[in-house]
Structures are given as C-alpha cells and as structure tokens.
Amino acid sequence: MQNFRFQTVPLIINETGALARLGEFIQQEFPACRRLFIVSDAGLVSSGILQAGLDNLDQLGLQYQLYAGVVPDPPEAVVLLAAQQAREFGSDLVIGMGGGSAMDVAKLIAVLCGNDQALSSMYGINQIRGKRLPLVQIPTTAGTGSEVTNISIVTTGETTKMGVVAPQLFADLAILDASLTTGLPVATTAATGIDAMVHAIEAYTTRHKKNPVSDMLARQALKLLFNHIDRACSHGRDLAARQAMLLGAMMAGQAFANAPCAAVHALAYPIGGRFHVPHGLSNSLVLPTVLRFNLPAASEQYAELAEILAPDATGSAEARANAMINALADLALRTGIPTRLRQVGIRETDLEQLASDAMQQTRLLGNNPREVSWQDAYEIYAAVL
Ligand SMILES: [Zn+2]
C-alpha cells in the first residue's frame, strides 16, 4: 500500500434548507463567537437568497457585518479592504457565502484577521505561518468546491493570478444547501458543473498524490454530477438534483485538494485572466481537447471513468476513453454553452500569448499525465478556436 496524506474540512452539513439554521449551527460549533463577518457579493445580497440565514442570526442575537464587495477574479485590494473592515468590526468568525471568489476571499480574511502576516508573503505553498479565525463556507454554486479546498486564488496584477495554498485555508465547517442554487441560470449551472467534473477527472489522473481516497471521491463525484447536470439545467428548481450537484462538487473539491489539478486548469486560467471568461466556462472550453491530447498517457484511467461517463462503451481502453471524452463534449453542446474560443472573443492572434501564459502554470502542468510544451498548448488552443 502506498503512503499518502488526505486532509479535508472536519464538519460538512449536507442539508437542503440548512441556511435557515445558520445561527443554530454557529452556536453549536463555535459557542464563543459573537461577531460574524460575512463575505459575499452584491448580486447575491440583492437577490435576497441569503436572507433566511441573516434572519436566523438576528433571532439568536448574533452580531454580524455583511461585506458585499467581492467581485469575480478578486483583486488583492478587495481582499485587503475586506480584511480591514473585518478587523475594525472586531470579527471573531468569518463566513464565506457565494461562489469561488467569495469563499476564496473569506479564507484569506480569516487568516489576515488571525495574525499579522502580510498577504504578499503568503503566496505559494505552505507560506502561512500563523492561525486564522474560525471559518464557515457556504457555496451558492455547485462548481469550485472551494468550501473544502485549501487554495485561494487572487488577482495580483492586470492579468496575473497568484495562489495561496496552505492547510489553514481548510474551513472548519461547510454547509451545502441546495435552496441557494435553484436560481442559477442554465449556462452557469452547466459551466460550473463541468468545472467540478474537471476537478474529479484531473484528480483521478494527476501524476502526483493520486490515492485511493481521492480516487473514490472523484468517481462518486463524477457519478453525482454527470447523472444530475441535465436535470439541474432543465429543471433548475429541482432541489434533489441541485443537492446532488452540490454534493458532487464538494466531493470533487475534496479529491483535488489532495490530488491536484493539471493541464485543463493550466490552459483555462489564461482564458479567464486575459478575457474575463468565468472559470467554469474556461475549463469547459478546453476540456475535450486537452483530454484527447492526454490519451497516449491516460487512456487506461479515462477508460475506468468511462464506466461512469459512457457506460455503454465497449472495446479497447482507447475506444472507451474516446467514448468518455465524446460524452463530455456532447454534454457541453447539449447545455448550449460556448464550445469554441471565438465565441468568447478570442482570435487567432491571441493564441501565442495564451500558450505563453499557460506555460507559466508550472504548479498545474507538473501534475498532467502527459508533458505539455508551448507548441502543444498552442495547438490545443488552435484546435478549440
Ligand atoms: Zn476549477
């Protein structure tokens, strides 16, 4: 048996309607905490879907401050501003409520309020020295899995993104409540759901740290996501389908927090960074072509996943792997989201820059089952154009 480490969030509550009991959960799990700092974005706050949670905090006399200033691809300045407000409020617990951006910002606020280390010295792997405030994460999309990962992505320059990866970023509690996701548009449901499937696939085929626990989670995540994504898209108010998507995205998050992502994400990040394409869609765009590129190195593993994604496929491992990739390509087409780079405003003259940017993602590329050169990256982008 191989040696490995597996780490995740100690408490996960999977319960439709749980947000309305937020205050109860806080009192049970963090009885000393009285001043909660809630990190979210303006769209969610004005939508009113957070209200059930806020009402419960009011009923139980828990003080809170709501920060609604998170934006997609959050810049460093937003993190620092929010952390300053959290400090001034005297926060003793941080709650992230939203998609990946809100949860990523919440992680860093909990750390910045918990010790005096500068954010600029936290980028990279295991660079956080001190402790953090108690941290609760409540996702409102079924995609990033950020509620159970130890990663926070911050935009540090015009287009550059930096990652903080540290065990302190694992939350204390994650709450999965499908009632928060029923209003998501079809395109967001599809793209975030496919992103979660990418997390599972890349964890399953990652070159380092793949282990029996991450494999089990990746397979179960794929099963939940693939079997419910069509229903969640066509019947957005179906709570059972939505809860299954949240659970699948969370399990995929647990898998890739321990068996990290690879070339699909490496090629997706420049698309998001340069063209402000949402993270899920960026991944979905390059997914089938990167998997086809990986075939010479990963066809056995993809054939194993074909049992879930293309159960009727027969023949050689290569044939079953191809059926699995085709099933993913069909899924994107079926949901109607863009499948070509041109559809999101990318031109042929942009591809060299994208390939160069992708080469900077060495942390991710090193995990890919097949080595990716600049020329390979360029050709993958060109094939998706
Ligand atoms: Zn992702």
Coordinates of C-alpha atoms and ligand atoms in Angstrom, one line a residue:
M1 CA 0.0 0.0 0.0
Q2 CA 1.3 3.4 -1.0
N3 CA 1.9 6.2 1.6
F4 CA -0.3 9.3 1.3
R5 CA -1.9 12.1 3.2
F6 CA -5.5 13.1 3.0
Q7 CA -6.9 16.2 4.6
T8 CA -10.3 17.9 4.5
V9 CA -12.8 20.0 6.3
P10 CA -13.8 18.3 9.6
L11 CA -17.5 19.0 9.5
I12 CA -19.8 19.1 6.4
I13 CA -23.6 19.6 6.7
N14 CA -25.4 18.4 3.6
E15 CA -29.0 19.6 4.2
T16 CA -31.5 21.4 1.9
G17 CA -32.7 24.5 3.8
A18 CA -29.8 24.5 6.2
L19 CA -29.1 28.2 5.7
A20 CA -32.2 29.0 7.7
R21 CA -30.5 27.3 10.7
L22 CA -27.1 29.1 10.3
G23 CA -27.2 30.7 13.7
E24 CA -28.0 27.4 15.4
F25 CA -25.0 25.8 13.7
I26 CA -22.8 28.7 14.7
Q27 CA -23.9 28.5 18.3
Q28 CA -23.4 24.7 18.4
E29 CA -20.0 24.6 16.8
F30 CA -18.5 28.0 17.8
P31 CA -20.2 28.9 21.1
A32 CA -17.6 31.6 21.9
C33 CA -18.2 33.5 18.7
R34 CA -20.4 36.6 18.7
R35 CA -19.3 38.9 15.9
L36 CA -19.5 37.3 12.5
F37 CA -18.0 38.8 9.3
I38 CA -20.0 37.6 6.2
V39 CA -18.2 37.8 2.8
S40 CA -20.4 37.8 -0.3
D41 CA -21.1 39.8 -3.4
A42 CA -23.6 42.5 -4.3
G43 CA -25.6 40.3 -6.7
L44 CA -26.2 37.6 -4.1
V45 CA -27.1 40.1 -1.4
S46 CA -29.6 41.9 -3.6
S47 CA -31.1 38.6 -4.7
G48 CA -32.4 38.0 -1.2
I49 CA -31.3 34.4 -1.0
L50 CA -29.0 35.0 2.0
Q51 CA -31.9 36.4 4.0
A52 CA -33.0 33.2 5.7
G53 CA -29.5 32.9 7.2
L54 CA -29.4 36.5 8.3
D55 CA -32.8 36.3 9.9
N56 CA -31.7 33.3 11.9
L57 CA -28.6 35.2 13.1
D58 CA -30.9 38.1 14.2
Q59 CA -33.3 35.8 16.0
L60 CA -30.4 34.3 18.0
G61 CA -28.8 37.7 18.8
L62 CA -25.6 37.1 16.9
Q63 CA -24.0 40.3 15.6
Y64 CA -22.8 40.3 12.0
Q65 CA -21.4 42.6 9.4
L66 CA -22.1 41.8 5.7
Y67 CA -19.4 42.6 3.2
A68 CA -20.8 42.6 -0.3
G69 CA -17.8 43.9 -2.2
V70 CA -16.4 40.6 -3.7
V71 CA -16.0 40.7 -7.5
P72 CA -15.1 37.9 -9.9
D73 CA -11.3 37.3 -10.1
P74 CA -11.0 39.2 -6.8
P75 CA -8.0 41.6 -6.8
E76 CA -5.6 41.8 -3.9
A77 CA -7.0 45.3 -3.0
V78 CA -10.5 43.8 -2.4
V79 CA -9.1 41.2 0.0
L80 CA -7.1 43.8 2.0
L81 CA -10.1 46.2 2.2
A82 CA -12.4 43.5 3.4
A83 CA -9.9 42.3 5.9
Q84 CA -9.5 45.8 7.3
Q85 CA -13.3 46.1 7.7
A86 CA -13.4 42.7 9.4
R87 CA -10.7 43.8 11.9
E88 CA -12.5 47.1 12.6
F89 CA -15.7 45.2 13.3
G90 CA -13.8 43.0 15.8
S91 CA -14.8 39.9 14.0
D92 CA -14.3 36.6 15.7
L93 CA -15.6 34.3 12.9
V94 CA -15.7 34.6 9.1
I95 CA -18.4 33.2 6.8
G96 CA -18.0 32.9 3.0
M97 CA -21.3 32.8 1.1
G98 CA -21.1 32.7 -2.6
G99 CA -19.1 31.2 -5.5
G100 CA -15.4 30.5 -5.5
S101 CA -14.5 34.2 -5.4
A102 CA -16.4 34.9 -2.1
M103 CA -15.2 31.8 -0.5
D104 CA -11.5 32.4 -1.6
V105 CA -11.7 35.9 -0.1
A106 CA -13.2 34.6 3.1
K107 CA -10.3 32.2 3.6
L108 CA -7.8 35.0 3.4
I109 CA -9.8 37.3 5.6
A110 CA -9.9 34.6 8.3
V111 CA -6.1 34.3 8.1
L112 CA -5.4 38.1 7.9
C113 CA -7.5 38.7 11.0
G114 CA -6.0 35.8 12.9
N115 CA -2.3 37.0 12.7
D116 CA -0.2 39.9 11.5
Q117 CA 1.5 38.3 8.5
A118 CA 1.3 40.3 5.2
L119 CA -0.7 38.9 2.4
S120 CA 2.2 39.5 0.0
S121 CA 4.2 36.9 1.9
M122 CA 1.5 34.2 1.8
Y123 CA 1.6 33.4 -2.0
G124 CA 2.9 29.9 -2.8
I125 CA 2.6 26.6 -1.0
N126 CA 2.6 26.5 2.9
Q127 CA 3.7 30.0 3.4
I128 CA 1.2 30.9 6.1
R129 CA 2.8 30.9 9.5
G130 CA 0.0 31.7 12.0
K131 CA -3.5 30.8 12.8
R132 CA -6.8 32.0 11.5
L133 CA -10.3 32.9 12.8
P134 CA -12.9 30.2 12.7
L135 CA -14.2 29.8 9.1
V136 CA -17.5 28.7 7.7
Q137 CA -18.1 28.2 4.0
I138 CA -21.5 28.2 2.2
P139 CA -21.3 27.7 -1.6
T140 CA -24.0 29.2 -3.8
T141 CA -22.8 27.4 -7.0
A142 CA -22.0 23.7 -7.5
G143 CA -18.6 24.0 -9.1
T144 CA -15.4 25.3 -7.4
G145 CA -15.5 23.0 -4.3
S146 CA -13.7 25.9 -2.6
E147 CA -15.7 25.2 0.6
V148 CA -13.4 22.1 1.1
T149 CA -10.2 23.2 -0.6
N150 CA -7.0 24.8 0.9
I151 CA -6.5 27.1 -2.1
S152 CA -7.3 30.8 -2.6
I153 CA -6.7 32.5 -5.9
V154 CA -6.1 36.2 -6.0
T155 CA -5.6 38.6 -9.0
T156 CA -2.3 40.4 -8.3
G157 CA -1.6 42.3 -11.4
E158 CA -3.5 43.2 -14.6
T159 CA -4.0 39.6 -15.6
T160 CA -1.8 37.6 -13.3
K161 CA -3.3 35.3 -10.7
M162 CA -1.5 34.0 -7.6
G163 CA -2.4 31.2 -5.4
V164 CA -2.2 30.8 -1.7
V165 CA -2.1 27.1 -0.8
A166 CA -1.9 26.2 3.0
P167 CA -3.7 23.9 5.4
Q168 CA -5.0 26.9 7.3
L169 CA -7.4 27.6 4.4
F170 CA -9.4 24.4 5.1
A171 CA -12.6 25.7 6.7
D172 CA -14.0 24.4 10.0
L173 CA -17.5 23.9 8.6
A174 CA -19.0 23.7 5.1
I175 CA -22.8 23.9 4.6
L176 CA -24.3 22.5 1.4
D177 CA -27.8 23.9 0.9
A178 CA -29.4 23.4 -2.5
S179 CA -32.0 26.1 -1.9
L180 CA -29.2 28.6 -2.5
T181 CA -28.6 27.3 -6.0
T182 CA -32.1 26.9 -7.5
G183 CA -31.9 30.4 -9.2
L184 CA -28.7 29.8 -11.1
P185 CA -29.1 30.3 -14.9
V186 CA -28.6 27.3 -17.1
A187 CA -25.3 28.5 -18.5
T188 CA -23.8 28.9 -15.0
T189 CA -25.2 25.6 -13.8
A190 CA -23.7 23.9 -16.9
A191 CA -20.3 25.6 -16.8
T192 CA -19.8 25.3 -13.0
G193 CA -20.9 21.7 -13.1
I194 CA -18.5 20.8 -15.8
D195 CA -15.7 22.6 -13.8
A196 CA -16.5 20.3 -10.9
M197 CA -16.3 17.3 -13.3
V198 CA -12.9 18.5 -14.4
H199 CA -11.7 18.6 -10.8
A200 CA -12.7 15.0 -10.4
I201 CA -11.1 13.9 -13.7
E202 CA -7.9 15.8 -13.1
A203 CA -7.7 14.4 -9.5
Y204 CA -8.2 10.9 -10.9
T205 CA -5.4 11.2 -13.4
T206 CA -3.0 13.5 -11.6
R207 CA 0.6 12.4 -11.7
H208 CA 1.4 13.1 -8.1
K209 CA -0.6 12.4 -4.9
K210 CA -3.3 10.4 -6.5
N211 CA -4.5 8.0 -3.8
P212 CA -7.4 5.5 -3.0
V213 CA -9.4 8.1 -1.1
S214 CA -9.2 10.8 -3.8
D215 CA -10.0 8.2 -6.4
M216 CA -13.1 7.1 -4.6
L217 CA -14.2 10.7 -4.2
A218 CA -13.5 11.5 -7.8
R219 CA -15.6 8.6 -9.1
Q220 CA -18.5 9.3 -6.8
A221 CA -18.4 13.0 -7.6
L222 CA -18.4 12.3 -11.3
K223 CA -21.4 9.9 -10.9
L224 CA -23.4 12.5 -9.0
L225 CA -22.5 15.4 -11.3
F226 CA -23.0 13.6 -14.6
N227 CA -26.2 11.9 -13.6
H228 CA -27.8 15.2 -12.4
I229 CA -26.4 18.0 -14.5
D230 CA -29.0 17.7 -17.3
R231 CA -31.9 17.8 -14.8
A232 CA -30.3 20.7 -12.9
C233 CA -30.1 22.6 -16.2
S234 CA -33.6 21.8 -17.5
H235 CA -35.4 21.9 -14.1
G236 CA -33.4 24.5 -12.0
R237 CA -35.9 24.3 -9.1
D238 CA -35.4 20.5 -8.6
L239 CA -33.9 20.5 -5.1
A240 CA -32.9 16.9 -5.3
A241 CA -30.9 17.4 -8.5
R242 CA -29.4 20.7 -7.1
Q243 CA -28.4 19.0 -3.8
A244 CA -26.7 16.1 -5.7
M245 CA -24.8 18.7 -7.8
L246 CA -23.6 20.5 -4.6
L247 CA -22.5 17.2 -3.0
G248 CA -20.7 16.1 -6.2
A249 CA -18.9 19.4 -6.5
M250 CA -17.9 19.2 -2.8
M251 CA -16.5 15.6 -3.2
A252 CA -14.6 16.7 -6.3
G253 CA -13.2 19.5 -4.2
Q254 CA -12.1 17.1 -1.6
A255 CA -10.4 15.0 -4.3
F256 CA -8.5 17.8 -6.0
A257 CA -7.5 19.4 -2.7
N258 CA -5.4 16.2 -2.1
A259 CA -4.7 15.1 -5.7
P260 CA -4.2 18.4 -7.5
C261 CA -5.5 19.6 -10.9
A262 CA -3.5 19.6 -14.1
A263 CA -3.4 20.9 -17.7
V264 CA -7.1 21.6 -18.2
H265 CA -6.9 24.2 -15.5
A266 CA -3.4 25.4 -16.7
L267 CA -4.9 26.2 -20.1
A268 CA -8.1 27.5 -18.7
Y269 CA -6.5 30.1 -16.4
P270 CA -5.1 32.3 -19.2
I271 CA -8.6 32.4 -20.8
G272 CA -10.1 33.7 -17.6
G273 CA -7.2 36.0 -16.9
R274 CA -7.0 37.7 -20.3
F275 CA -10.6 37.6 -21.4
H276 CA -12.5 37.5 -18.2
V277 CA -14.3 34.3 -19.1
P278 CA -15.8 32.7 -16.0
H279 CA -13.6 29.9 -14.5
G280 CA -16.1 27.1 -15.3
L281 CA -16.6 28.0 -18.9
S282 CA -12.8 28.5 -19.4
N283 CA -12.3 24.9 -18.3
S284 CA -15.2 23.5 -20.3
L285 CA -13.8 25.1 -23.5
V286 CA -10.5 23.3 -23.4
L287 CA -11.6 20.1 -21.6
P288 CA -12.2 17.7 -24.5
T289 CA -9.2 18.8 -26.5
V290 CA -6.8 18.5 -23.5
L291 CA -8.2 15.1 -22.7
R292 CA -7.6 13.9 -26.3
F293 CA -4.0 15.3 -26.1
N294 CA -3.6 13.3 -22.8
L295 CA -4.8 10.0 -24.4
P296 CA -1.4 8.4 -25.0
A297 CA -0.6 8.7 -21.3
A298 CA -4.0 8.4 -19.7
S299 CA -6.2 6.1 -21.8
E300 CA -6.4 3.4 -19.1
Q301 CA -7.6 5.8 -16.5
Y302 CA -10.0 7.5 -18.8
A303 CA -11.4 4.1 -19.7
E304 CA -12.0 3.5 -16.0
L305 CA -14.0 6.7 -15.9
A306 CA -15.9 5.7 -19.0
E307 CA -17.7 3.2 -16.7
I308 CA -19.4 6.3 -15.3
L309 CA -19.5 8.7 -18.2
A310 CA -20.0 6.3 -21.1
P311 CA -21.3 3.1 -19.6
D312 CA -22.3 1.5 -22.9
A313 CA -18.8 1.9 -24.4
T314 CA -17.1 -1.3 -25.3
G315 CA -13.8 -2.3 -27.0
S316 CA -10.2 -1.3 -26.2
A317 CA -9.2 1.1 -23.4
E318 CA -8.5 3.6 -26.1
A319 CA -12.0 3.2 -27.6
R320 CA -13.7 3.5 -24.2
A321 CA -11.5 6.5 -23.3
N322 CA -12.6 8.2 -26.5
A323 CA -16.3 7.5 -25.7
M324 CA -15.8 9.1 -22.3
I325 CA -14.3 12.3 -23.9
N326 CA -17.1 12.4 -26.5
A327 CA -19.7 12.2 -23.7
L328 CA -18.1 15.3 -22.1
A329 CA -18.0 17.2 -25.4
D330 CA -21.7 16.2 -26.1
L331 CA -22.6 17.5 -22.6
A332 CA -21.3 21.0 -23.3
L333 CA -23.0 21.1 -26.7
R334 CA -26.3 19.9 -25.1
T335 CA -26.4 22.6 -22.5
G336 CA -25.8 25.3 -25.1
I337 CA -22.7 26.9 -23.6
P338 CA -19.9 28.1 -25.9
T339 CA -17.6 25.4 -27.1
R340 CA -15.2 27.5 -29.3
L341 CA -12.8 30.2 -28.2
R342 CA -14.1 32.5 -30.9
Q343 CA -17.5 32.5 -29.2
V344 CA -15.9 34.3 -26.2
G345 CA -14.0 36.9 -28.2
I346 CA -10.6 35.1 -28.7
R347 CA -8.9 35.5 -32.1
E348 CA -6.1 33.5 -33.8
T349 CA -3.6 36.4 -33.0
D350 CA -4.3 35.8 -29.2
L351 CA -3.2 32.2 -29.2
E352 CA 0.6 32.7 -28.9
Q353 CA 0.1 34.8 -25.8
L354 CA -2.4 32.3 -24.3
A355 CA 0.2 29.5 -24.9
S356 CA 2.9 31.5 -23.2
D357 CA 0.6 32.3 -20.2
A358 CA -0.3 28.6 -19.9
M359 CA 3.4 27.7 -19.7
Q360 CA 3.6 29.8 -16.5
Q361 CA 1.2 27.5 -14.7
T362 CA 4.0 25.1 -13.7
R363 CA 2.3 24.1 -10.5
L364 CA -0.6 22.6 -12.5
L365 CA 1.3 21.4 -15.6
G366 CA 3.6 19.3 -13.4
N367 CA 0.6 17.2 -12.5
N368 CA -0.5 16.4 -16.0
P369 CA -0.3 12.8 -17.1
R370 CA 1.4 13.9 -20.4
E371 CA 4.1 16.7 -20.6
V372 CA 2.8 19.8 -22.3
S373 CA 5.1 22.0 -24.4
W374 CA 4.5 25.6 -25.6
Q375 CA 3.8 24.1 -29.1
D376 CA 1.3 21.6 -27.6
A377 CA -0.5 24.3 -25.7
Y378 CA -0.7 26.5 -28.9
E379 CA -2.1 23.5 -30.9
I380 CA -4.7 22.8 -28.3
Y381 CA -5.9 26.4 -28.3
A382 CA -5.8 26.4 -32.1
A383 CA -8.0 23.2 -32.2
V384 CA -10.6 24.9 -29.9
L385 CA -10.6 28.2 -31.8
Ligands
ZN1 ZN -11.8 24.6 -11.4

